[in-house]
């Protein structure tokens, strides 16, 4: 089946540093790709998404580009803040015949220190 | 707030008791998913339901776990005779018939003591 691989964490950065969290996927079809964020003790929030090749999703200073040739969807932010500390999940929709199923990566924990 | 509503948000059960988690999908959505997040792990698909039907339960443990999505009312994830290993966050998600966007609830945290 389809799957998602993320760089292992935890990742610790200083405030205002550049962030990259790598994400690659395997899929038989043509999935949509997502980044979700989970702040400590909270639920999942959709951060951004892209539905076709070369699409760039962006939100709150985060960006990710759907790269079909490298099957990647790396998350980037130019200058992180302490409030960005959270767990980030890369995900895709595995398309079944009549419905989509979201497949998640294992998550990458990010800690931003002042 | 017309989003996916889950309750209870936090539930404590003793070993051997039953846990019932409820999920009210976005109004008008007829597709519901349940995911489980074990401590320090990612989210794993459990089951996908449409109104009154289980479509895909490939991620459900074979015993003690069941799910339903009746014609009226919320979807229910039921765990019988809970064990410590059932302690996790359980997330519900819903989608409309197009399935283009799947919305997640804020989760229910089950602790088994």
Tab-separated table of C-alpha atoms in Angstrom:
chain	number	residue	atom	x	y	z
A	1	UNK	CA	0.000	0.000	0.000
A	2	UNK	CA	0.867	3.651	-0.048
A	3	UNK	CA	3.230	4.988	2.605
A	4	UNK	CA	4.911	8.119	3.919
A	5	UNK	CA	8.415	8.488	5.306
A	6	UNK	CA	9.629	11.463	7.316
A	7	UNK	CA	12.965	12.489	8.712
A	8	UNK	CA	13.392	11.325	12.238
A	9	UNK	CA	13.313	13.768	15.078
A	10	UNK	CA	13.444	15.330	17.415
A	11	UNK	CA	14.623	18.437	15.649
A	12	UNK	CA	15.880	21.285	17.815
A	13	UNK	CA	16.428	24.721	16.334
A	14	UNK	CA	17.139	28.182	17.609
A	15	UNK	CA	14.590	30.886	17.021
A	16	UNK	CA	14.811	32.443	13.545
A	17	UNK	CA	16.628	29.426	12.112
A	18	UNK	CA	15.647	27.865	8.795
A	19	UNK	CA	13.534	24.738	8.997
A	20	UNK	CA	13.373	21.785	6.633
A	21	UNK	CA	11.509	18.585	7.442
A	22	UNK	CA	11.913	15.993	4.726
A	23	UNK	CA	9.000	13.889	3.558
A	24	UNK	CA	8.915	11.275	0.810
A	25	UNK	CA	6.095	9.031	-0.247
A	26	UNK	CA	5.281	5.942	-2.229
A	27	UNK	CA	1.960	5.730	-3.980
A	28	UNK	CA	0.478	3.729	-6.806
A	29	UNK	CA	-1.890	6.496	-7.783
A	30	UNK	CA	-1.717	10.258	-7.784
A	31	UNK	CA	-2.310	11.293	-4.196
A	32	UNK	CA	-2.920	14.639	-2.604
A	33	UNK	CA	-0.265	15.575	-0.057
A	34	UNK	CA	-0.657	17.258	3.310
A	35	UNK	CA	1.191	18.573	6.306
A	36	UNK	CA	-0.593	18.443	9.648
A	37	UNK	CA	0.616	19.991	12.898
A	38	UNK	CA	-0.102	18.826	16.423
A	39	UNK	CA	0.697	21.206	19.269
A	40	UNK	CA	1.333	19.681	22.695
A	41	UNK	CA	-1.819	18.160	24.144
A	42	UNK	CA	-3.946	19.197	21.201
A	43	UNK	CA	-5.516	17.660	18.133
A	44	UNK	CA	-4.501	17.741	14.501
A	45	UNK	CA	-4.591	20.876	12.443
A	46	UNK	CA	-4.221	20.933	8.696
A	47	UNK	CA	-1.228	23.146	7.969
A	48	UNK	CA	-1.111	23.029	4.174
A	49	UNK	CA	-1.827	20.809	1.225
A	50	UNK	CA	-1.090	20.288	-2.470
A	51	UNK	CA	-3.164	18.288	-4.889
A	52	UNK	CA	-1.031	18.013	-8.025
A	53	UNK	CA	2.554	18.046	-9.195
A	54	UNK	CA	4.436	21.343	-8.745
A	55	UNK	CA	1.661	22.751	-6.545
A	56	UNK	CA	3.006	24.721	-3.607
A	57	UNK	CA	1.032	24.700	-0.392
A	58	UNK	CA	1.672	27.523	2.042
A	59	UNK	CA	0.353	28.733	5.378
A	60	UNK	CA	1.713	30.686	8.366
A	61	UNK	CA	5.107	31.039	6.705
A	62	UNK	CA	5.398	27.300	6.011
A	63	UNK	CA	5.720	26.006	2.454
A	64	UNK	CA	5.910	22.653	0.723
A	65	UNK	CA	6.072	21.812	-2.983
A	66	UNK	CA	4.643	18.627	-4.517
A	67	UNK	CA	7.563	17.058	-6.377
A	68	UNK	CA	6.363	14.092	-8.375
A	69	UNK	CA	9.766	13.336	-9.906
A	70	UNK	CA	11.337	12.866	-6.484
A	71	UNK	CA	8.111	11.787	-4.723
A	72	UNK	CA	8.751	14.388	-2.057
A	73	UNK	CA	6.863	17.059	-0.133
A	74	UNK	CA	9.438	18.707	2.117
A	75	UNK	CA	8.226	21.271	4.651
A	76	UNK	CA	10.170	24.534	4.947
A	77	UNK	CA	10.003	27.728	6.934
A	78	UNK	CA	12.471	30.556	6.657
A	79	UNK	CA	12.463	31.693	10.279
A	80	UNK	CA	10.979	29.543	13.022
A	81	UNK	CA	9.496	30.822	16.251
A	82	UNK	CA	9.162	29.239	19.673
A	83	UNK	CA	5.436	28.920	18.999
A	84	UNK	CA	6.210	26.563	16.093
A	85	UNK	CA	7.270	23.866	18.550
A	86	UNK	CA	5.024	20.926	17.741
A	87	UNK	CA	4.891	17.572	15.993
A	88	UNK	CA	4.563	17.746	12.214
A	89	UNK	CA	2.963	14.944	10.212
A	90	UNK	CA	3.299	14.480	6.487
A	91	UNK	CA	0.360	12.642	4.962
A	92	UNK	CA	-1.194	11.575	1.693
A	93	UNK	CA	-4.583	10.416	0.578
A	94	UNK	CA	-4.564	6.875	-0.708
A	95	UNK	CA	-7.316	6.723	-3.250
A	96	UNK	CA	-9.496	3.667	-3.081
A	97	UNK	CA	-12.185	2.965	-5.636
A	98	UNK	CA	-14.882	4.813	-3.758
A	99	UNK	CA	-13.151	6.770	-0.995
A	100	UNK	CA	-9.875	8.320	0.129
A	101	UNK	CA	-7.853	7.178	3.104
A	102	UNK	CA	-5.326	9.452	4.785
A	103	UNK	CA	-1.991	7.756	5.391
A	104	UNK	CA	0.296	9.485	7.904
A	105	UNK	CA	4.003	9.524	8.344
A	106	UNK	CA	5.413	8.861	11.812
A	107	UNK	CA	5.711	12.550	12.684
A	108	UNK	CA	8.682	14.802	13.376
A	109	UNK	CA	8.938	16.598	16.679
A	110	UNK	CA	10.246	20.159	16.463
A	111	UNK	CA	11.515	22.146	19.435
A	112	UNK	CA	12.433	25.789	18.928
A	113	UNK	CA	14.501	27.357	21.669
A	114	UNK	CA	14.805	31.108	22.296
B	1	UNK	CA	-18.245	25.658	15.139
B	2	UNK	CA	-19.429	23.238	12.485
B	3	UNK	CA	-16.346	21.032	12.643
B	4	UNK	CA	-15.938	17.429	13.698
B	5	UNK	CA	-16.890	17.114	17.350
B	6	UNK	CA	-15.499	14.384	19.524
B	7	UNK	CA	-16.392	13.546	23.098
B	8	UNK	CA	-15.294	12.969	25.642
B	9	UNK	CA	-12.013	14.759	25.141
B	10	UNK	CA	-10.448	12.836	27.978
B	11	UNK	CA	-11.583	9.512	29.378
B	12	UNK	CA	-10.107	7.407	32.164
B	13	UNK	CA	-11.076	3.764	32.464
B	14	UNK	CA	-9.923	0.929	34.682
B	15	UNK	CA	-8.696	-2.263	33.091
B	16	UNK	CA	-11.620	-4.426	32.052
B	17	UNK	CA	-14.109	-1.595	31.669
B	18	UNK	CA	-15.648	-0.417	28.437
B	19	UNK	CA	-14.792	2.809	26.638
B	20	UNK	CA	-17.150	4.561	24.247
B	21	UNK	CA	-15.912	7.403	22.119
B	22	UNK	CA	-18.312	9.512	20.121
B	23	UNK	CA	-17.839	11.478	16.960
B	24	UNK	CA	-20.254	13.892	15.346
B	25	UNK	CA	-19.110	14.605	11.784
B	26	UNK	CA	-19.332	17.888	9.990
B	27	UNK	CA	-22.987	18.568	9.206
B	28	UNK	CA	-23.902	16.873	5.974
B	29	UNK	CA	-20.910	14.529	5.961
B	30	UNK	CA	-21.728	10.866	5.570
B	31	UNK	CA	-18.207	9.427	5.743
B	32	UNK	CA	-16.372	8.876	9.016
B	33	UNK	CA	-12.867	7.629	9.751
B	34	UNK	CA	-11.271	6.611	13.040
B	35	UNK	CA	-7.531	6.783	13.685
B	36	UNK	CA	-5.471	5.844	16.717
B	37	UNK	CA	-2.318	7.564	17.915
B	38	UNK	CA	-0.306	5.573	20.397
B	39	UNK	CA	2.110	7.516	22.625
B	40	UNK	CA	5.073	8.892	20.685
B	41	UNK	CA	3.754	7.431	17.425
B	42	UNK	CA	1.943	8.583	14.325
B	43	UNK	CA	-1.690	8.113	13.473
B	44	UNK	CA	-2.817	4.719	12.287
B	45	UNK	CA	-5.984	4.130	10.301
B	46	UNK	CA	-8.530	1.968	12.087
B	47	UNK	CA	-11.852	2.013	10.260
B	48	UNK	CA	-13.866	3.829	7.631
B	49	UNK	CA	-17.636	3.971	7.780
B	50	UNK	CA	-20.476	5.370	5.759
B	51	UNK	CA	-23.942	5.725	7.213
B	52	UNK	CA	-24.928	2.325	8.625
B	53	UNK	CA	-22.081	0.535	6.838
B	54	UNK	CA	-18.508	-0.418	7.656
B	55	UNK	CA	-16.547	-0.030	4.436
B	56	UNK	CA	-12.963	-0.681	5.531
B	57	UNK	CA	-11.979	-2.047	8.934
B	58	UNK	CA	-8.533	-3.227	7.947
B	59	UNK	CA	-6.895	-1.317	10.812
B	60	UNK	CA	-9.198	-2.458	13.585
B	61	UNK	CA	-7.892	-4.940	16.144
B	62	UNK	CA	-9.727	-8.214	15.701
B	63	UNK	CA	-11.042	-8.371	19.233
B	64	UNK	CA	-12.662	-5.949	21.659
B	65	UNK	CA	-12.945	-3.061	19.188
B	66	UNK	CA	-16.046	-2.162	17.230
B	67	UNK	CA	-17.374	0.880	15.419
B	68	UNK	CA	-20.724	2.007	14.152
B	69	UNK	CA	-22.210	4.975	12.353
B	70	UNK	CA	-25.972	4.752	12.667
B	71	UNK	CA	-28.486	6.468	10.469
B	72	UNK	CA	-29.171	8.933	13.257
B	73	UNK	CA	-26.642	10.124	15.798
B	74	UNK	CA	-22.894	10.128	16.123
B	75	UNK	CA	-20.377	7.508	15.181
B	76	UNK	CA	-19.282	5.380	18.133
B	77	UNK	CA	-15.954	3.645	18.662
B	78	UNK	CA	-16.369	1.035	21.362
B	79	UNK	CA	-13.557	-0.706	23.179
B	80	UNK	CA	-14.547	-3.559	25.465
B	81	UNK	CA	-12.460	-4.852	28.365
B	82	UNK	CA	-9.843	-2.163	27.967
B	83	UNK	CA	-6.193	-2.893	28.665
B	84	UNK	CA	-3.308	-0.508	29.343
B	85	UNK	CA	-2.150	-0.819	25.745
B	86	UNK	CA	-5.390	0.803	24.588
B	87	UNK	CA	-4.258	4.094	26.131
B	88	UNK	CA	-3.983	6.421	23.177
B	89	UNK	CA	-5.504	9.379	21.408
B	90	UNK	CA	-8.358	8.447	19.101
B	91	UNK	CA	-9.099	10.790	16.246
B	92	UNK	CA	-12.214	10.935	14.168
B	93	UNK	CA	-12.412	12.495	10.729
B	94	UNK	CA	-15.253	13.124	8.335
B	95	UNK	CA	-15.711	13.816	4.650
B	96	UNK	CA	-18.571	14.486	2.307
B	97	UNK	CA	-19.487	12.192	-0.552
B	98	UNK	CA	-16.837	13.702	-2.833
B	99	UNK	CA	-14.157	12.862	-0.286
B	100	UNK	CA	-12.050	15.758	-1.484
B	101	UNK	CA	-11.260	17.107	1.953
B	102	UNK	CA	-11.112	15.156	5.173
B	103	UNK	CA	-11.612	17.084	8.386
B	104	UNK	CA	-10.218	15.880	11.686
B	105	UNK	CA	-11.641	16.302	15.148
B	106	UNK	CA	-9.577	17.306	18.152
B	107	UNK	CA	-9.301	13.777	19.443
B	108	UNK	CA	-10.298	11.777	22.488
B	109	UNK	CA	-7.548	10.797	24.905
B	110	UNK	CA	-8.152	7.455	26.580
B	111	UNK	CA	-6.142	6.528	29.643
B	112	UNK	CA	-6.452	3.031	31.071
B	113	UNK	CA	-5.362	2.678	34.682
